[in-house]
Amino acid sequence: MKILVTGGAGFIGSNVVDLLLHHGHDVVIVDNLVTGRYSNLNPAATFYQLDIRSSNLSQIFEKERPEVVNHHAAQMDVRRSVADPLYDADVNVKGSLNVLECARKYEVRQFIYASSGGTVYGEPQYLPCDESHPIQPVCQYGGTKYMTELYLYMYRVMYGMDYVVFRYPNVYGPRQDPKGEAGVVAIFTGQMSRDETVTIHGDGLQERDFVYVDDVAEANRIALSLPSGGYVYNLGTGQPTNVVQIFDALKEITSYSKNALFSPARLGETRRIYLNSTKFQTETGWKPKTSLMEGLKKTVEFFRQTEIVN
Ligand code: NAD
């Protein structure tokens, strides 16, 4: 089937694109390359360099007529959402609404959306969080990511559009930006490979749920065969891992010799969050298959190889 992937030049989106193409789907990518890269683009996909906020987006829908939209384009940096909440809302709310309006006008059958389980629940009342946990984000990004979930619900009630919301945990793996502000695995791997001092914000005991990107891509593929409806699913291992544990594991894999530097915790960060994904697992048979150690090794190997290539 023809699937339009927004953010398909980014970290997660490009891994989703590769898997969809591998399974014989026809893929169209819309990405403005603000954080995405040409080198992530699969040449078998049709690529449009465009901002999701652009009024020209409808021309792409008119021409391509996708059956499914997989929406990954976003401002995805918590710190930037705190520093520049207007930009965050512009991309994540207005941009998403523009994509959704095009999907409605051009009768897209299903809308798959990458939301954020790490931020929409805020500081959890219980752990691991399931989908019924109250929504109480403590950063602007969590709020704007949730807003699109609300629009999807409205569009289902009003227009009958099928949708799948995935609330992602901390996704890591090949192509995550090692120079970015988000994604501790990629950042630490990059710093260790350049033998730079690694900085841990806060005491490093903040807990997260780390899922390897291939497992997330597989969930996006499985979503295509869900029966008509509106679904909200957490993805996650249900297991907490703290930042110091990630540092120690990467230190071992990369044979890094320095100690970490600790700096003050950053505004808008949740202390502990890990997700119960039993609902999606039970309904579809999906499982996060890649163990943390295996995923970290694959990630380090990817960065080693791309450093040689570049
Ligand atoms: P990323 O920055 O690598 O990917 C985002 C992509 O969207 C990039 O290719 C970027 O160029 C594109 N983009 C951004 N603004 C755009 C705009 N205005 N118009 C067109 N394209 C635009 O980030 P990622 O980690 O791959 O995140 C992908 C999605 O998953 C995002 O929606 C993010 O909120 C969500 N998510 C990610 C994580 C994670 O752990 N990485 C966790 C929860 C949710």
Short mmCIF file of C-alpha atoms and ligand atoms in Angstrom, two decimals:
data_model
loop_
_atom_site.label_atom_id
_atom_site.label_comp_id
_atom_site.label_asym_id
_atom_site.label_seq_id
_atom_site.Cartn_x
_atom_site.Cartn_y
_atom_site.Cartn_z
CA MET A 1 0.00 0.00 0.00
CA LYS A 2 1.06 3.62 -0.41
CA ILE A 3 2.19 5.20 2.87
CA LEU A 4 3.19 8.82 3.35
CA VAL A 5 5.77 9.10 6.14
CA THR A 6 6.40 12.56 7.57
CA GLY A 7 9.81 12.87 9.22
CA GLY A 8 11.10 9.97 7.09
CA ALA A 9 14.60 11.48 6.96
CA GLY A 10 14.84 11.47 10.76
CA PHE A 11 16.03 8.85 13.18
CA ILE A 12 12.87 6.79 13.83
CA GLY A 13 11.02 7.76 10.62
CA SER A 14 13.87 6.57 8.37
CA ASN A 15 14.01 3.21 10.16
CA VAL A 16 10.23 2.89 9.70
CA VAL A 17 10.61 3.76 5.99
CA ASP A 18 13.27 1.07 5.48
CA LEU A 19 11.08 -1.60 7.08
CA LEU A 20 7.98 -0.59 5.09
CA LEU A 21 9.91 -0.68 1.81
CA HIS A 22 11.40 -4.03 2.77
CA HIS A 23 7.85 -5.36 3.12
CA GLY A 24 6.91 -4.15 -0.36
CA HIS A 25 5.05 -0.95 0.48
CA ASP A 26 5.21 2.17 -1.63
CA VAL A 27 6.64 5.02 0.47
CA VAL A 28 6.43 8.80 0.09
CA ILE A 29 8.49 10.94 2.50
CA VAL A 30 7.79 14.53 3.54
CA ASP A 31 10.58 16.12 5.58
CA ASN A 32 12.10 19.60 5.72
CA LEU A 33 15.48 18.21 6.87
CA VAL A 34 15.63 20.52 9.89
CA THR A 35 17.10 17.62 11.91
CA GLY A 36 16.72 14.82 9.35
CA ARG A 37 19.47 13.96 6.87
CA TYR A 38 19.79 13.18 3.18
CA SER A 39 21.95 10.19 4.11
CA ASN A 40 19.00 8.67 6.02
CA LEU A 41 16.74 8.81 2.96
CA ASN A 42 16.02 5.48 1.34
CA PRO A 43 16.41 6.00 -2.44
CA ALA A 44 13.50 3.63 -3.08
CA ALA A 45 11.11 6.16 -1.51
CA THR A 46 9.75 9.30 -3.20
CA PHE A 47 11.06 12.32 -1.30
CA TYR A 48 9.55 15.80 -0.95
CA GLN A 49 11.55 18.38 0.97
CA LEU A 50 8.77 20.39 2.56
CA ASP A 51 7.70 21.78 5.91
CA ILE A 52 4.60 20.07 7.31
CA ARG A 53 3.23 23.56 8.04
CA SER A 54 3.31 24.49 4.35
CA SER A 55 0.10 25.10 2.39
CA ASN A 56 1.78 23.17 -0.47
CA LEU A 57 1.38 19.95 1.49
CA SER A 58 -2.07 19.40 -0.03
CA GLN A 59 -0.50 19.29 -3.53
CA ILE A 60 1.58 16.29 -2.43
CA PHE A 61 -1.54 14.54 -1.11
CA GLU A 62 -3.39 15.42 -4.32
CA LYS A 63 -0.61 13.90 -6.44
CA GLU A 64 0.33 10.89 -4.30
CA ARG A 65 -3.06 9.90 -2.79
CA PRO A 66 -1.60 7.86 0.12
CA GLU A 67 -3.78 5.25 1.78
CA VAL A 68 -2.00 5.65 5.11
CA VAL A 69 -0.18 8.54 6.80
CA ASN A 70 2.58 7.73 9.27
CA HIS A 71 3.32 10.97 11.11
CA HIS A 72 6.81 11.22 12.63
CA ALA A 73 7.81 14.81 11.78
CA ALA A 74 8.03 16.92 14.93
CA GLN A 75 10.01 19.30 17.05
CA MET A 76 11.16 16.54 19.42
CA ASP A 77 13.50 18.27 21.85
CA VAL A 78 12.12 18.81 25.38
CA ARG A 79 14.65 21.58 26.12
CA ARG A 80 13.80 23.45 22.94
CA SER A 81 10.09 23.23 23.84
CA VAL A 82 10.87 24.89 27.16
CA ALA A 83 13.09 27.56 25.56
CA ASP A 84 10.86 28.22 22.54
CA PRO A 85 7.31 26.99 23.24
CA LEU A 86 5.85 28.94 20.30
CA TYR A 87 8.02 27.12 17.78
CA ASP A 88 7.26 23.81 19.50
CA ALA A 89 3.51 24.45 19.23
CA ASP A 90 3.79 25.74 15.69
CA VAL A 91 5.38 22.51 14.41
CA ASN A 92 3.78 19.96 16.73
CA VAL A 93 0.25 21.36 16.84
CA LYS A 94 -0.26 23.48 13.71
CA GLY A 95 2.02 21.31 11.57
CA SER A 96 0.32 18.11 12.72
CA LEU A 97 -3.10 19.65 12.13
CA ASN A 98 -2.06 20.59 8.60
CA VAL A 99 -1.09 16.94 7.95
CA LEU A 100 -4.34 15.75 9.51
CA GLU A 101 -6.45 18.14 7.43
CA CYS A 102 -4.77 16.91 4.25
CA ALA A 103 -5.40 13.33 5.38
CA ARG A 104 -9.10 14.15 5.86
CA LYS A 105 -9.49 15.99 2.54
CA TYR A 106 -7.76 13.24 0.56
CA GLU A 107 -9.59 10.43 2.38
CA VAL A 108 -6.62 8.72 3.98
CA ARG A 109 -7.77 5.45 5.53
CA GLN A 110 -5.48 5.34 8.56
CA PHE A 111 -3.32 7.83 10.45
CA ILE A 112 -0.44 6.46 12.55
CA TYR A 113 1.05 8.94 15.00
CA ALA A 114 4.29 8.93 17.02
CA SER A 115 3.39 10.37 20.42
CA SER A 116 5.51 10.46 23.54
CA GLY A 117 4.89 8.12 26.48
CA GLY A 118 7.95 9.62 28.12
CA THR A 119 6.30 13.04 28.45
CA VAL A 120 2.48 12.92 28.20
CA TYR A 121 2.11 11.22 31.60
CA GLY A 122 4.36 13.73 33.37
CA GLU A 123 5.69 12.60 36.74
CA PRO A 124 3.83 9.25 37.08
CA GLN A 125 1.40 8.40 39.88
CA TYR A 126 2.25 4.72 39.41
CA LEU A 127 4.74 2.69 37.40
CA PRO A 128 4.92 1.26 34.85
CA CYS A 129 2.39 3.67 33.29
CA ASP A 130 -0.39 2.09 31.29
CA GLU A 131 -2.54 3.98 28.78
CA SER A 132 -5.15 4.84 31.47
CA HIS A 133 -2.66 6.83 33.51
CA PRO A 134 -3.75 10.51 33.78
CA ILE A 135 -2.31 12.85 31.17
CA GLN A 136 -0.36 15.54 33.02
CA PRO A 137 2.70 16.64 31.04
CA VAL A 138 5.28 18.76 32.82
CA CYS A 139 6.91 20.19 29.69
CA GLN A 140 5.57 22.00 26.65
CA TYR A 141 6.62 19.19 24.31
CA GLY A 142 4.48 16.68 26.25
CA GLY A 143 1.51 19.02 25.90
CA THR A 144 1.91 19.60 22.17
CA LYS A 145 2.47 15.91 21.44
CA TYR A 146 -0.76 15.10 23.28
CA MET A 147 -2.73 17.76 21.40
CA THR A 148 -2.51 15.73 18.19
CA GLU A 149 -3.88 12.72 20.05
CA LEU A 150 -6.94 14.85 20.88
CA TYR A 151 -7.35 15.92 17.25
CA LEU A 152 -7.15 12.29 16.15
CA TYR A 153 -9.95 11.39 18.52
CA MET A 154 -12.05 14.29 17.16
CA TYR A 155 -11.35 13.29 13.56
CA ARG A 156 -12.46 9.75 14.29
CA VAL A 157 -15.72 10.93 15.90
CA MET A 158 -16.40 13.55 13.23
CA TYR A 159 -15.07 11.91 10.06
CA GLY A 160 -14.55 8.24 10.96
CA MET A 161 -10.79 8.32 10.34
CA ASP A 162 -8.92 5.26 11.65
CA TYR A 163 -5.94 6.06 13.80
CA VAL A 164 -3.19 4.50 15.86
CA VAL A 165 -1.34 6.52 18.49
CA PHE A 166 1.95 5.06 19.70
CA ARG A 167 3.25 6.52 22.93
CA TYR A 168 6.96 5.86 22.59
CA PRO A 169 9.38 5.45 25.47
CA ASN A 170 13.07 6.42 24.94
CA VAL A 171 13.85 5.07 21.51
CA TYR A 172 17.52 4.52 20.63
CA GLY A 173 19.57 2.98 17.84
CA PRO A 174 21.26 3.69 14.51
CA ARG A 175 20.82 7.19 13.00
CA GLN A 176 19.89 8.92 16.25
CA ASP A 177 21.70 12.25 16.27
CA PRO A 178 24.85 12.00 18.46
CA LYS A 179 25.22 15.78 18.38
CA GLY A 180 21.59 16.47 19.24
CA GLU A 181 20.13 17.49 22.58
CA ALA A 182 17.91 14.43 22.96
CA GLY A 183 18.83 10.78 23.01
CA VAL A 184 21.28 9.92 25.71
CA VAL A 185 22.53 6.70 24.04
CA ALA A 186 23.55 8.49 20.83
CA ILE A 187 25.02 11.46 22.69
CA PHE A 188 27.11 9.31 25.04
CA THR A 189 28.22 7.03 22.18
CA GLY A 190 29.32 10.05 20.15
CA GLN A 191 31.20 11.61 23.06
CA MET A 192 32.88 8.34 24.00
CA SER A 193 33.95 7.66 20.40
CA ARG A 194 35.56 11.13 20.25
CA ASP A 195 37.10 10.48 23.71
CA GLU A 196 35.34 13.58 25.06
CA THR A 197 34.12 13.92 28.64
CA VAL A 198 30.54 12.70 28.99
CA THR A 199 28.21 14.99 30.91
CA ILE A 200 25.32 13.52 32.88
CA HIS A 201 22.59 16.03 33.73
CA GLY A 202 21.32 15.55 37.30
CA ASP A 203 22.45 12.65 39.46
CA GLY A 204 22.08 10.10 36.65
CA LEU A 205 19.56 8.07 38.64
CA GLN A 206 16.62 9.30 36.55
CA GLU A 207 14.89 6.22 35.11
CA ARG A 208 13.76 5.66 31.54
CA ASP A 209 12.41 2.86 29.39
CA PHE A 210 14.81 2.23 26.47
CA VAL A 211 13.49 0.49 23.34
CA TYR A 212 15.54 -0.31 20.27
CA VAL A 213 14.39 1.40 17.08
CA ASP A 214 13.85 -1.82 15.07
CA ASP A 215 11.22 -2.91 17.61
CA VAL A 216 9.46 0.45 17.24
CA ALA A 217 9.57 0.21 13.43
CA GLU A 218 8.02 -3.26 13.64
CA ALA A 219 5.15 -1.88 15.74
CA ASN A 220 4.48 0.69 13.00
CA ARG A 221 4.34 -2.09 10.42
CA ILE A 222 1.97 -4.20 12.55
CA ALA A 223 -0.33 -1.17 12.97
CA LEU A 224 -1.17 -1.32 9.25
CA SER A 225 -3.15 -4.51 9.73
CA LEU A 226 -5.23 -3.43 12.73
CA PRO A 227 -8.98 -3.52 12.15
CA SER A 228 -10.78 -0.22 11.63
CA GLY A 229 -10.83 1.85 14.84
CA GLY A 230 -9.03 4.40 17.00
CA TYR A 231 -6.22 2.99 19.15
CA VAL A 232 -3.80 4.33 21.73
CA TYR A 233 -0.88 2.11 22.65
CA ASN A 234 2.18 2.44 24.82
CA LEU A 235 5.34 0.87 23.47
CA GLY A 236 8.01 -0.06 25.98
CA THR A 237 9.79 -2.80 27.86
CA GLY A 238 8.21 -1.98 31.23
CA GLN A 239 11.74 -2.03 32.67
CA PRO A 240 13.48 1.00 34.17
CA THR A 241 17.10 1.76 33.31
CA ASN A 242 18.87 4.75 34.78
CA VAL A 243 21.28 7.04 32.95
CA VAL A 244 24.29 5.87 34.97
CA GLN A 245 23.52 2.28 33.90
CA ILE A 246 23.48 3.41 30.26
CA PHE A 247 26.79 5.22 30.80
CA ASP A 248 28.37 2.12 32.40
CA ALA A 249 27.12 -0.24 29.67
CA LEU A 250 28.40 2.02 26.88
CA LYS A 251 31.67 2.53 28.71
CA GLU A 252 32.18 -1.23 28.70
CA ILE A 253 31.20 -1.66 25.04
CA THR A 254 33.37 1.22 23.77
CA SER A 255 36.27 0.66 26.24
CA TYR A 256 35.97 4.31 27.28
CA SER A 257 38.24 5.14 30.21
CA LYS A 258 37.02 8.48 31.62
CA ASN A 259 34.52 9.15 34.39
CA ALA A 260 31.36 11.13 33.74
CA LEU A 261 30.95 14.77 34.71
CA PHE A 262 27.73 15.60 36.57
CA SER A 263 25.90 18.88 35.91
CA PRO A 264 22.57 20.29 37.24
CA ALA A 265 19.34 18.58 36.18
CA ARG A 266 17.43 20.25 33.35
CA LEU A 267 14.02 21.86 33.48
CA GLY A 268 11.09 19.83 32.15
CA GLU A 269 12.70 16.41 32.68
CA THR A 270 10.71 13.62 34.31
CA ARG A 271 12.41 11.75 37.15
CA ARG A 272 11.09 8.24 36.54
CA ILE A 273 9.08 6.89 33.62
CA TYR A 274 8.64 3.44 32.18
CA LEU A 275 5.73 2.08 30.25
CA ASN A 276 3.38 -0.86 30.37
CA SER A 277 2.85 -2.01 26.77
CA THR A 278 0.80 -5.13 27.60
CA LYS A 279 -2.19 -3.83 25.62
CA PHE A 280 -0.34 -3.71 22.30
CA GLN A 281 1.51 -6.95 23.06
CA THR A 282 -1.70 -8.83 23.88
CA GLU A 283 -3.69 -7.47 20.95
CA THR A 284 -1.03 -7.91 18.26
CA GLY A 285 1.70 -10.27 19.51
CA TRP A 286 4.33 -7.49 19.28
CA LYS A 287 7.25 -7.72 21.68
CA PRO A 288 10.37 -5.62 22.18
CA LYS A 289 12.78 -8.31 20.96
CA THR A 290 16.13 -6.55 21.28
CA SER A 291 17.76 -6.67 24.72
CA LEU A 292 19.35 -3.46 25.98
CA MET A 293 22.91 -4.82 25.74
CA GLU A 294 22.32 -6.16 22.22
CA GLY A 295 20.75 -2.86 21.10
CA LEU A 296 23.57 -0.79 22.59
CA LYS A 297 26.17 -2.96 20.85
CA LYS A 298 24.38 -2.58 17.50
CA THR A 299 24.18 1.19 18.02
CA VAL A 300 27.88 1.51 18.84
CA GLU A 301 28.73 -0.66 15.82
CA PHE A 302 26.62 1.60 13.57
CA PHE A 303 28.39 4.73 14.79
CA ARG A 304 31.80 3.09 14.32
CA GLN A 305 30.96 2.17 10.72
CA THR A 306 29.47 5.52 9.78
CA GLU A 307 32.51 7.28 11.21
CA ILE A 308 34.66 5.22 8.87
CA VAL A 309 32.35 6.01 5.93
CA ASN A 310 32.24 9.72 6.70
P1 NAD B 1 14.20 13.32 14.50
O1 NAD B 1 14.47 14.76 14.81
O2 NAD B 1 15.35 12.47 14.09
O3 NAD B 1 13.07 13.19 13.41
C1 NAD B 1 12.11 14.20 13.16
C2 NAD B 1 12.07 14.41 11.67
O4 NAD B 1 11.05 15.39 11.41
C3 NAD B 1 13.37 14.98 11.11
O5 NAD B 1 13.73 14.30 9.93
C4 NAD B 1 13.06 16.44 10.83
O6 NAD B 1 13.82 16.97 9.75
C5 NAD B 1 11.57 16.36 10.51
N1 NAD B 1 10.87 17.63 10.80
C6 NAD B 1 10.91 18.37 11.92
N2 NAD B 1 10.15 19.47 11.79
C7 NAD B 1 9.60 19.39 10.55
C8 NAD B 1 8.72 20.23 9.82
N3 NAD B 1 8.25 21.37 10.34
N4 NAD B 1 8.35 19.86 8.58
C9 NAD B 1 8.83 18.71 8.02
N5 NAD B 1 9.68 17.89 8.66
C10 NAD B 1 10.05 18.22 9.91
O7 NAD B 1 13.49 12.72 15.79
P2 NAD B 1 13.04 11.24 16.15
O8 NAD B 1 13.67 10.89 17.44
O9 NAD B 1 13.21 10.34 14.99
O10 NAD B 1 11.49 11.47 16.43
C11 NAD B 1 10.49 11.09 15.50
C12 NAD B 1 9.13 11.19 16.15
O11 NAD B 1 9.04 10.33 17.28
C13 NAD B 1 8.78 12.58 16.66
O12 NAD B 1 7.41 12.82 16.40
C14 NAD B 1 9.00 12.49 18.15
O13 NAD B 1 8.20 13.39 18.86
C15 NAD B 1 8.60 11.05 18.41
N6 NAD B 1 9.21 10.49 19.60
C16 NAD B 1 10.55 10.21 19.64
C17 NAD B 1 11.10 9.64 20.79
C18 NAD B 1 12.56 9.26 20.87
O14 NAD B 1 12.96 8.64 21.86
N7 NAD B 1 13.39 9.58 19.90
C19 NAD B 1 10.28 9.39 21.91
C20 NAD B 1 8.94 9.72 21.85
C21 NAD B 1 8.40 10.24 20.68
#
